[in-house]
Coordinates of C-alpha atoms in Angstrom, one line a residue:
M108 CA 60.1 -6.0 -50.1
A109 CA 63.4 -7.5 -49.0
L110 CA 64.2 -4.2 -47.2
Q111 CA 60.8 -4.2 -45.4
E112 CA 61.3 -7.8 -44.3
E113 CA 64.8 -7.0 -42.9
E114 CA 63.4 -4.0 -41.1
N115 CA 60.6 -6.1 -39.6
V116 CA 63.1 -8.7 -38.5
A117 CA 65.3 -6.0 -36.9
R118 CA 62.3 -4.5 -35.1
K119 CA 61.3 -7.9 -33.8
K120 CA 64.8 -8.5 -32.5
A121 CA 64.8 -5.1 -30.8
L122 CA 61.5 -5.8 -29.2
E123 CA 62.7 -9.2 -28.1
E124 CA 65.8 -7.6 -26.5
K125 CA 63.6 -5.0 -24.7
R126 CA 61.4 -7.7 -23.4
R127 CA 64.4 -9.6 -22.1
Q128 CA 65.7 -6.5 -20.4
I129 CA 62.3 -5.9 -18.8
E130 CA 62.3 -9.5 -17.5
R131 CA 65.8 -9.1 -16.2
L132 CA 64.8 -5.9 -14.4
Q133 CA 61.8 -7.7 -12.9
T134 CA 64.0 -10.5 -11.7
V135 CA 66.4 -8.1 -10.1
K136 CA 63.5 -6.4 -8.4
K137 CA 62.2 -9.7 -7.0
L138 CA 65.7 -10.5 -5.8
S139 CA 66.0 -7.2 -4.1
V140 CA 62.6 -7.6 -2.4
A141 CA 63.7 -11.1 -1.2
K142 CA 67.0 -9.7 0.2
A143 CA 65.2 -6.9 2.0
R144 CA 62.7 -9.3 3.6
L145 CA 65.6 -11.6 4.6
Q146 CA 67.4 -8.8 6.2
V147 CA 64.3 -7.7 8.2
Y148 CA 63.7 -11.3 9.3
E149 CA 67.4 -11.7 10.4
Q150 CA 67.3 -8.4 12.3
E151 CA 64.1 -9.4 14.1
A152 CA 65.6 -12.8 15.0
S153 CA 68.8 -11.3 16.4
S154 CA 66.9 -8.5 18.3
D155 CA 65.7 -11.0 20.9
E156 CA 69.2 -12.1 21.7
E157 CA 70.5 -8.6 22.0
I158 CA 67.8 -7.3 24.3
A159 CA 70.0 -7.5 27.4
E160 CA 72.8 -5.6 25.8
L161 CA 70.5 -3.0 24.4
L162 CA 69.1 -2.4 27.9
H163 CA 72.6 -1.6 29.3
N164 CA 73.6 0.7 26.4
R165 CA 70.8 2.9 25.2
G166 CA 73.1 4.6 22.8
V167 CA 73.9 1.4 21.1
E168 CA 70.2 0.6 21.1
R169 CA 69.4 3.9 19.4
H170 CA 72.1 3.3 16.9
Q171 CA 71.0 -0.2 16.1
S172 CA 67.3 0.8 16.0
S173 CA 68.1 3.6 13.6
G174 CA 70.1 1.1 11.5
V175 CA 67.1 -1.2 11.5
K176 CA 64.8 1.6 10.5
R177 CA 67.2 2.7 7.8
S178 CA 67.5 -0.7 6.3
S179 CA 63.8 -1.3 6.6
H180 CA 63.1 2.0 4.9
E181 CA 65.5 1.4 2.1
H182 CA 64.0 -1.8 0.7
P183 CA 60.3 -2.0 1.6
P184 CA 59.2 0.9 -0.6
Q185 CA 60.8 -0.8 -3.6
A186 CA 59.2 -4.1 -2.5
D187 CA 55.8 -2.5 -2.0
S188 CA 55.9 -0.8 -5.4
A189 CA 56.9 -4.0 -7.1
T190 CA 54.2 -6.0 -5.4
V191 CA 51.5 -3.5 -6.2
L192 CA 52.6 -3.4 -9.8
A193 CA 52.5 -7.2 -10.1
E194 CA 49.1 -7.3 -8.5
A195 CA 47.7 -4.6 -10.8
I196 CA 49.1 -6.4 -13.9
A197 CA 47.6 -9.8 -12.8
E198 CA 44.3 -8.2 -12.0
S199 CA 44.1 -6.5 -15.4
I200 CA 44.9 -9.8 -17.1
N201 CA 42.2 -11.6 -15.2
V202 CA 39.6 -8.9 -16.0
S203 CA 40.4 -9.0 -19.7
R204 CA 39.8 -12.8 -19.7
L205 CA 36.2 -12.4 -18.3
P206 CA 33.3 -12.2 -20.7
V207 CA 31.7 -8.8 -21.2
P208 CA 28.8 -8.4 -18.8
E209 CA 25.4 -7.5 -20.3
P210 CA 22.0 -6.9 -18.8
S211 CA 19.1 -9.1 -19.7
V212 CA 16.0 -7.9 -21.7
F213 CA 13.1 -6.8 -19.4
T214 CA 9.8 -7.8 -20.9
G215 CA 7.4 -6.4 -18.2
D216 CA 7.5 -9.0 -15.4
P217 CA 7.4 -7.1 -12.1
L218 CA 9.2 -9.9 -10.3
R219 CA 12.3 -9.3 -12.4
Y220 CA 12.3 -5.5 -12.5
K221 CA 14.5 -4.9 -9.5
D222 CA 17.2 -7.3 -10.6
W223 CA 17.1 -5.9 -14.2
K224 CA 17.2 -2.3 -13.0
M225 CA 20.3 -2.9 -10.8
S226 CA 22.2 -4.7 -13.6
F227 CA 21.3 -1.9 -16.1
Q228 CA 22.3 0.9 -13.8
T229 CA 25.5 -0.8 -12.9
L230 CA 26.6 -1.7 -16.4
I231 CA 25.2 1.2 -18.4
G232 CA 23.3 3.9 -16.5
R233 CA 26.2 5.0 -14.3
K234 CA 28.8 5.1 -17.1
N235 CA 29.9 8.5 -18.4
I236 CA 28.3 8.1 -21.8
P237 CA 26.2 10.5 -23.9
V238 CA 22.4 10.6 -23.5
N239 CA 21.8 9.2 -27.0
E240 CA 23.8 6.1 -26.2
R241 CA 21.9 5.5 -22.9
V242 CA 18.6 5.9 -24.7
Y243 CA 19.8 3.4 -27.3
Y244 CA 20.8 0.8 -24.7
L245 CA 17.5 1.3 -22.8
R246 CA 15.6 0.7 -26.0
K247 CA 17.8 -2.4 -26.7
Y248 CA 17.2 -4.0 -23.3
V249 CA 13.5 -3.6 -22.9
G250 CA 10.7 -5.5 -24.7
G251 CA 7.1 -6.5 -24.5
S252 CA 4.8 -4.3 -22.4
A253 CA 7.8 -2.4 -20.9
R254 CA 8.8 -1.3 -24.4
K255 CA 5.3 -0.2 -25.3
A256 CA 5.1 1.9 -22.1
I257 CA 8.1 4.1 -22.9
E258 CA 8.4 3.7 -26.7
S259 CA 7.3 7.3 -27.3
Y260 CA 10.3 8.7 -25.3
F261 CA 12.8 7.0 -27.6
L262 CA 12.2 9.6 -30.3
L263 CA 13.3 12.5 -28.2
G264 CA 16.7 11.3 -27.0
T265 CA 17.1 13.9 -24.3
D266 CA 17.9 13.8 -20.6
A267 CA 14.4 14.6 -19.7
A268 CA 13.0 11.9 -21.9
Y269 CA 15.4 9.4 -20.5
D270 CA 14.5 10.3 -16.9
S271 CA 10.8 10.3 -17.7
A272 CA 11.1 6.8 -19.2
W273 CA 12.6 5.5 -16.0
V274 CA 9.8 7.2 -13.9
I275 CA 7.2 5.3 -16.0
L276 CA 9.0 2.0 -15.6
E277 CA 9.3 2.6 -11.9
E278 CA 5.6 3.3 -11.5
R279 CA 4.5 0.6 -13.8
F280 CA 6.7 -2.3 -12.7
G281 CA 8.7 -1.2 -9.7
S282 CA 6.0 -0.2 -7.3
S283 CA 5.8 -2.3 -4.1
F284 CA 2.1 -2.9 -4.6
V285 CA 2.6 -4.1 -8.2
I286 CA 5.4 -6.5 -7.1
A287 CA 3.3 -7.8 -4.1
K288 CA 0.4 -8.4 -6.5
A289 CA 2.6 -10.3 -8.9
F290 CA 3.8 -12.5 -6.1
K291 CA 0.3 -13.3 -4.9
D292 CA -1.0 -13.8 -8.5
K293 CA 1.8 -16.3 -9.2
L294 CA 1.0 -18.2 -5.9
A295 CA -2.7 -18.2 -6.8
S296 CA -2.1 -19.6 -10.3
W297 CA 0.4 -22.2 -9.2
P298 CA -0.9 -25.7 -10.2
K299 CA -1.7 -28.3 -7.7
I300 CA 1.3 -30.5 -6.8
G301 CA 0.7 -34.3 -7.2
P302 CA 1.5 -36.8 -4.4
R303 CA 4.7 -37.9 -6.2
D304 CA 5.8 -34.7 -7.8
S305 CA 8.9 -34.1 -5.7
V306 CA 10.6 -31.8 -8.3
E307 CA 7.5 -29.6 -8.5
L308 CA 7.4 -29.4 -4.7
R309 CA 11.0 -28.2 -4.7
D310 CA 10.2 -25.6 -7.2
F311 CA 7.3 -24.4 -5.1
S312 CA 9.6 -24.2 -2.0
D313 CA 12.1 -22.2 -4.0
F314 CA 9.4 -19.6 -4.9
L315 CA 8.2 -19.5 -1.3
R316 CA 11.7 -18.7 -0.2
G317 CA 11.8 -15.9 -2.8
C318 CA 8.5 -14.5 -1.3
Q319 CA 10.0 -14.8 2.2
A320 CA 13.1 -12.8 1.1
A321 CA 10.9 -10.1 -0.5
M322 CA 8.8 -9.7 2.6
S323 CA 11.5 -7.6 4.3
Q324 CA 11.3 -5.0 1.5
I325 CA 7.7 -5.3 0.4
K326 CA 5.1 -4.7 3.2
G327 CA 2.3 -5.8 1.0
L328 CA 3.4 -9.4 1.4
D329 CA 2.8 -9.4 5.2
V330 CA -0.7 -10.7 4.4
L331 CA 0.9 -14.1 3.8
N332 CA 1.3 -14.5 7.5
T333 CA -2.5 -14.8 7.9
C334 CA -4.3 -18.1 8.2
D335 CA -6.6 -17.4 5.3
E336 CA -3.6 -17.0 2.9
N337 CA -2.0 -20.1 4.4
Q338 CA -5.2 -22.1 3.7
K339 CA -5.0 -21.0 0.0
L340 CA -1.4 -22.2 -0.2
L341 CA -2.4 -25.6 1.2
T342 CA -4.7 -26.2 -1.8
K343 CA -1.6 -26.4 -3.9
L344 CA 0.0 -29.2 -1.8
P345 CA -0.6 -32.9 -1.9
D346 CA -2.8 -34.5 0.8
W347 CA 0.0 -36.2 2.7
L348 CA 1.9 -32.9 3.1
V349 CA -1.3 -31.0 4.2
A350 CA -1.8 -33.6 7.0
S351 CA 1.9 -33.2 8.1
W352 CA 1.5 -29.4 8.2
N353 CA -1.7 -29.8 10.2
R354 CA 0.2 -31.7 12.9
K355 CA 2.9 -29.0 12.9
V356 CA 0.3 -26.3 13.3
I357 CA -1.2 -28.0 16.3
E358 CA 2.2 -28.3 17.9
I359 CA 3.0 -24.6 17.4
E360 CA -0.5 -23.5 18.6
E361 CA -0.1 -25.6 21.8
T362 CA 3.4 -24.2 22.4
C363 CA 2.9 -20.5 21.4
N364 CA -0.9 -20.2 21.4
D365 CA -0.6 -18.6 17.9
F366 CA -0.9 -19.6 14.3
P367 CA 2.5 -20.2 12.6
T368 CA 4.0 -17.5 10.5
F369 CA 4.8 -17.6 6.8
S370 CA 8.5 -18.1 7.6
Q371 CA 7.7 -21.2 9.7
F372 CA 5.6 -22.5 6.8
V373 CA 8.4 -21.9 4.3
E374 CA 10.9 -23.6 6.6
F375 CA 8.6 -26.7 6.8
I376 CA 8.0 -26.9 3.1
T377 CA 11.7 -26.5 2.3
K378 CA 12.6 -29.3 4.6
E379 CA 9.9 -31.6 3.2
A380 CA 11.0 -30.8 -0.3
K381 CA 14.6 -31.6 0.6
I382 CA 13.5 -35.0 2.0
A383 CA 11.3 -35.8 -1.0
C384 CA 14.2 -35.0 -3.4
N385 CA 16.9 -36.9 -1.6
P386 CA 19.0 -38.5 -4.4
V387 CA 19.5 -41.8 -2.5
T388 CA 16.8 -42.5 0.0
S389 CA 13.7 -40.7 -1.3
L390 CA 10.8 -42.5 -3.0
H391 CA 11.5 -40.4 -6.2
A392 CA 15.1 -41.9 -6.3
L393 CA 13.9 -45.4 -5.7
K394 CA 11.1 -45.2 -8.3
S395 CA 13.4 -43.8 -10.9
G396 CA 15.9 -46.6 -10.3
D397 CA 13.2 -49.3 -10.6
G398 CA 12.0 -47.7 -13.8
E399 CA 15.4 -47.8 -15.4
K400 CA 15.7 -51.5 -14.4
I401 CA 12.3 -52.3 -16.0
K402 CA 13.4 -50.5 -19.2
T403 CA 16.6 -52.5 -19.5
T404 CA 14.9 -55.8 -18.9
K405 CA 12.3 -55.0 -21.5
T406 CA 14.9 -54.1 -24.1
R407 CA 16.7 -57.3 -23.5
N408 CA 13.6 -59.5 -23.8
V409 CA 12.4 -58.0 -26.9
G410 CA 15.2 -59.3 -29.1
A411 CA 14.2 -59.7 -32.7
K412 CA 10.4 -59.4 -32.2
V413 CA 8.5 -57.2 -34.6
L414 CA 5.7 -55.1 -33.1
V415 CA 2.9 -53.8 -35.2
S416 CA 1.5 -50.6 -33.7
N417 CA -1.5 -48.5 -34.7
S418 CA -0.7 -45.1 -36.2
E419 CA -3.1 -43.5 -33.7
E420 CA -1.4 -45.0 -30.6
N421 CA 1.6 -42.8 -30.2
P422 CA 3.8 -43.1 -27.0
E423 CA 3.0 -40.6 -24.3
Q424 CA 4.9 -37.5 -24.7
K425 CA 7.4 -36.7 -21.9
G426 CA 7.7 -33.2 -20.6
C427 CA 5.6 -30.1 -21.2
I428 CA 4.8 -29.2 -24.8
F429 CA 4.0 -25.6 -23.8
C430 CA 7.1 -24.4 -21.9
E431 CA 9.3 -27.3 -23.2
K432 CA 10.5 -28.3 -19.7
Q433 CA 10.9 -32.0 -18.7
N434 CA 10.0 -31.9 -15.0
H435 CA 6.3 -31.7 -15.5
D436 CA 3.5 -32.2 -18.1
I437 CA 1.3 -29.6 -19.7
Q438 CA -1.6 -30.2 -17.2
K439 CA 0.6 -29.1 -14.3
C440 CA 2.3 -26.2 -16.1
W441 CA 1.5 -23.0 -14.3
K442 CA 2.4 -20.9 -17.3
F443 CA -0.2 -22.8 -19.4
N444 CA -2.8 -22.6 -16.6
E445 CA -2.5 -18.9 -16.1
K446 CA -3.4 -18.3 -19.7
P447 CA -7.1 -17.5 -20.5
V448 CA -9.2 -20.5 -21.3
Q449 CA -9.7 -19.4 -25.0
E450 CA -5.9 -19.3 -25.5
R451 CA -5.6 -22.8 -23.9
L452 CA -8.2 -24.1 -26.3
R453 CA -6.5 -22.5 -29.2
F454 CA -3.2 -24.0 -28.3
I455 CA -4.7 -27.5 -27.8
Q456 CA -6.3 -27.2 -31.3
T457 CA -3.1 -25.9 -32.9
K458 CA -1.0 -28.7 -31.5
R459 CA -3.8 -31.3 -32.3
L460 CA -3.9 -32.6 -28.8
C461 CA -6.5 -34.9 -27.3
F462 CA -9.1 -33.1 -25.2
G463 CA -9.2 -36.1 -22.8
C464 CA -5.5 -36.4 -21.9
L465 CA -3.6 -33.6 -23.8
Q466 CA -1.5 -36.1 -25.7
P467 CA -1.0 -36.1 -29.5
G468 CA -1.9 -38.9 -31.9
H469 CA -5.6 -39.6 -31.3
Q470 CA -8.9 -37.9 -30.7
S471 CA -10.9 -37.7 -27.5
R472 CA -13.5 -40.3 -28.7
N473 CA -10.7 -42.9 -28.8
C474 CA -8.9 -41.8 -25.7
K475 CA -8.1 -44.6 -23.2
R476 CA -6.4 -42.3 -20.6
R477 CA -9.1 -39.7 -20.2
S478 CA -8.4 -37.4 -17.2
L479 CA -11.0 -36.5 -14.6
C480 CA -11.5 -32.9 -13.5
E481 CA -10.1 -32.4 -10.0
T482 CA -12.7 -29.7 -9.3
C483 CA -16.0 -31.4 -10.3
K484 CA -14.8 -35.0 -11.1
G485 CA -16.2 -34.7 -14.6
K486 CA -14.9 -36.3 -17.7
H487 CA -12.9 -33.3 -18.9
L488 CA -9.6 -31.6 -18.1
T489 CA -9.2 -29.5 -15.0
C490 CA -7.7 -26.6 -17.1
L491 CA -11.0 -26.5 -19.1
H492 CA -13.4 -26.7 -16.1
E493 CA -14.8 -23.2 -16.3
D494 CA -15.2 -23.3 -20.1
R495 CA -16.9 -26.7 -19.9
E496 CA -19.5 -25.3 -17.5
R497 CA -20.4 -22.4 -19.7
A498 CA -20.4 -24.6 -22.8
N499 CA -22.8 -27.1 -21.2
R500 CA -25.2 -24.3 -20.3
K501 CA -25.0 -23.0 -23.9
E502 CA -25.5 -26.5 -25.3
K503 CA -28.6 -27.1 -23.1
G504 CA -30.1 -23.8 -24.2
C505 CA -29.4 -24.6 -27.9
E506 CA -30.8 -28.1 -27.6
E507 CA -34.1 -26.8 -26.1
Y508 CA -34.3 -24.1 -28.7
G509 CA -33.4 -26.5 -31.5
K510 CA -35.9 -29.1 -30.5
G511 CA -38.8 -26.6 -30.8
V512 CA -37.6 -25.4 -34.2
N513 CA -37.1 -28.9 -35.6
V514 CA -40.6 -30.0 -34.5
K515 CA -42.1 -27.0 -36.3
T516 CA -40.0 -27.5 -39.4
S517 CA -40.7 -31.2 -39.5
E518 CA -44.5 -30.6 -39.3
N519 CA -44.3 -28.1 -42.1
K520 CA -42.2 -30.5 -44.2
K521 CA -44.7 -33.3 -43.6
S522 CA -47.7 -31.3 -44.8
K523 CA -45.8 -30.1 -47.9
E524 CA -44.2 -33.4 -48.8
K525 CA -47.6 -35.2 -49.0
T526 CA -48.7 -32.8 -51.8
E527 CA -45.5 -33.1 -53.7
D528 CA -44.5 -35.8 -56.2
N529 CA -43.0 -39.0 -54.8
H530 CA -39.8 -38.6 -56.8
N531 CA -39.1 -35.3 -55.2
I532 CA -39.0 -36.6 -51.6
E533 CA -35.4 -36.9 -50.3
P534 CA -34.0 -37.0 -46.8
S535 CA -32.3 -33.9 -45.5
N536 CA -28.8 -33.8 -46.9
E537 CA -27.5 -31.6 -44.1
A538 CA -28.8 -33.9 -41.4
T539 CA -27.5 -37.0 -43.2
S540 CA -24.0 -35.5 -43.5
K541 CA -24.0 -34.6 -39.8
F542 CA -25.1 -38.1 -38.9
L543 CA -22.5 -39.8 -41.1
A544 CA -19.8 -37.5 -39.7
D545 CA -20.4 -38.6 -36.1
P546 CA -23.1 -41.2 -35.6
T547 CA -22.2 -41.6 -31.9
Q548 CA -23.2 -38.1 -30.9
P549 CA -26.9 -37.5 -30.2
S550 CA -28.1 -34.3 -31.7
D551 CA -31.0 -32.7 -33.5
S552 CA -29.9 -34.0 -36.8
T553 CA -31.0 -37.5 -35.9
A554 CA -34.5 -36.2 -35.2
D555 CA -34.6 -34.6 -38.6
I556 CA -33.6 -37.8 -40.3
T557 CA -36.3 -39.7 -38.5
I558 CA -39.0 -37.2 -39.4
S559 CA -37.9 -37.1 -43.0
R560 CA -38.0 -40.9 -43.2
Q561 CA -41.6 -41.0 -41.8
N562 CA -42.6 -38.5 -44.4
F563 CA -41.0 -40.6 -47.1
E564 CA -43.1 -43.7 -46.0
D565 CA -46.3 -41.7 -45.7
A566 CA -45.9 -40.5 -49.2
F567 CA -46.1 -44.1 -50.5

């Protein structure tokens, strides 16, 4: 052990000596480079003073010029090699410090396909690696519907299977028609922006700028320049912004005698969003500052007071419970609104939210902040508008059918109960349980209870 330690110490000393020698050599190289540059600068400075003498004596001029060239050719190659070596070492050190780049997982969104494909081809696809490894990385960085589309090709692991998988991905998610449809579908499902939702307006302007950038590559998006598509986009904006855009349209029509293009619309929305989100002078900034002042004054005035709150009256939940973002609530979440109505109902029931305001802690019968439908002004949520219309039609049909059945059954019960013994006459247990469960809701069960009560009195 002692010998090994001595050998290790000796090796460390030898390595240290070599490192010092390398540092000395580098220092010498730097000094030589500096001397060479200094000589060149001195020769260039003195050349201006000796121009007159050089003109009278060409031989001396040639001799001096050859000396200048000789001196300049002796040192610069060494200087250039040292500089290139230092730059290469510094670049390698900087590259080693960076984190290893990695492509994201593509789950089937056509709007993200081009970006994902470029990152995958740059980081993995163009590397000189075996086919099995490329198939492995392709399987690793796809998911969802994209993985299901090419999952059968993962078993082969050949060049043909790898190329076929990319062909399917290109047809399924990279087609210009598919991407254009994805842009238009997202615009159509975008929730309506409230009059004070400046952050949502900025998000909408960002997506519009993305559509504008994609129009140069995707010809299917040229339809956004039409007035019909512009009218659809106006339904997503608040009323005050629609009025401002109307004035802008009139100005452009009077000047150019043509309807504004999509680029002009995007420029207008971007400017208005920038004004609405100004951190100092916008209404959003002023309202947020007033809200913070009110909160601080309330906390100071409360002191040692004890507040008794009802267990059902929970504070209003901030942010979106569906996508877990804080800049909007669930009613304005475009991800939630683009889901089918049945999935929305299932999510509301799973999270035990109120059907009147989508807040937890109470039921719709006790809701004090019931929202109105923006489509029909009814007492239900806008996201459940279509489902409520169908449900109402079904309920009306069930009520008409149920009334006829209950009348017939009640008449039969009345004729039978008159012949039975008095002690065997009891009200309908099922109707009573329904009535006790929710006495405020009018239904067919109340009619059953009334008929059974009349039968009970007639029996006596």
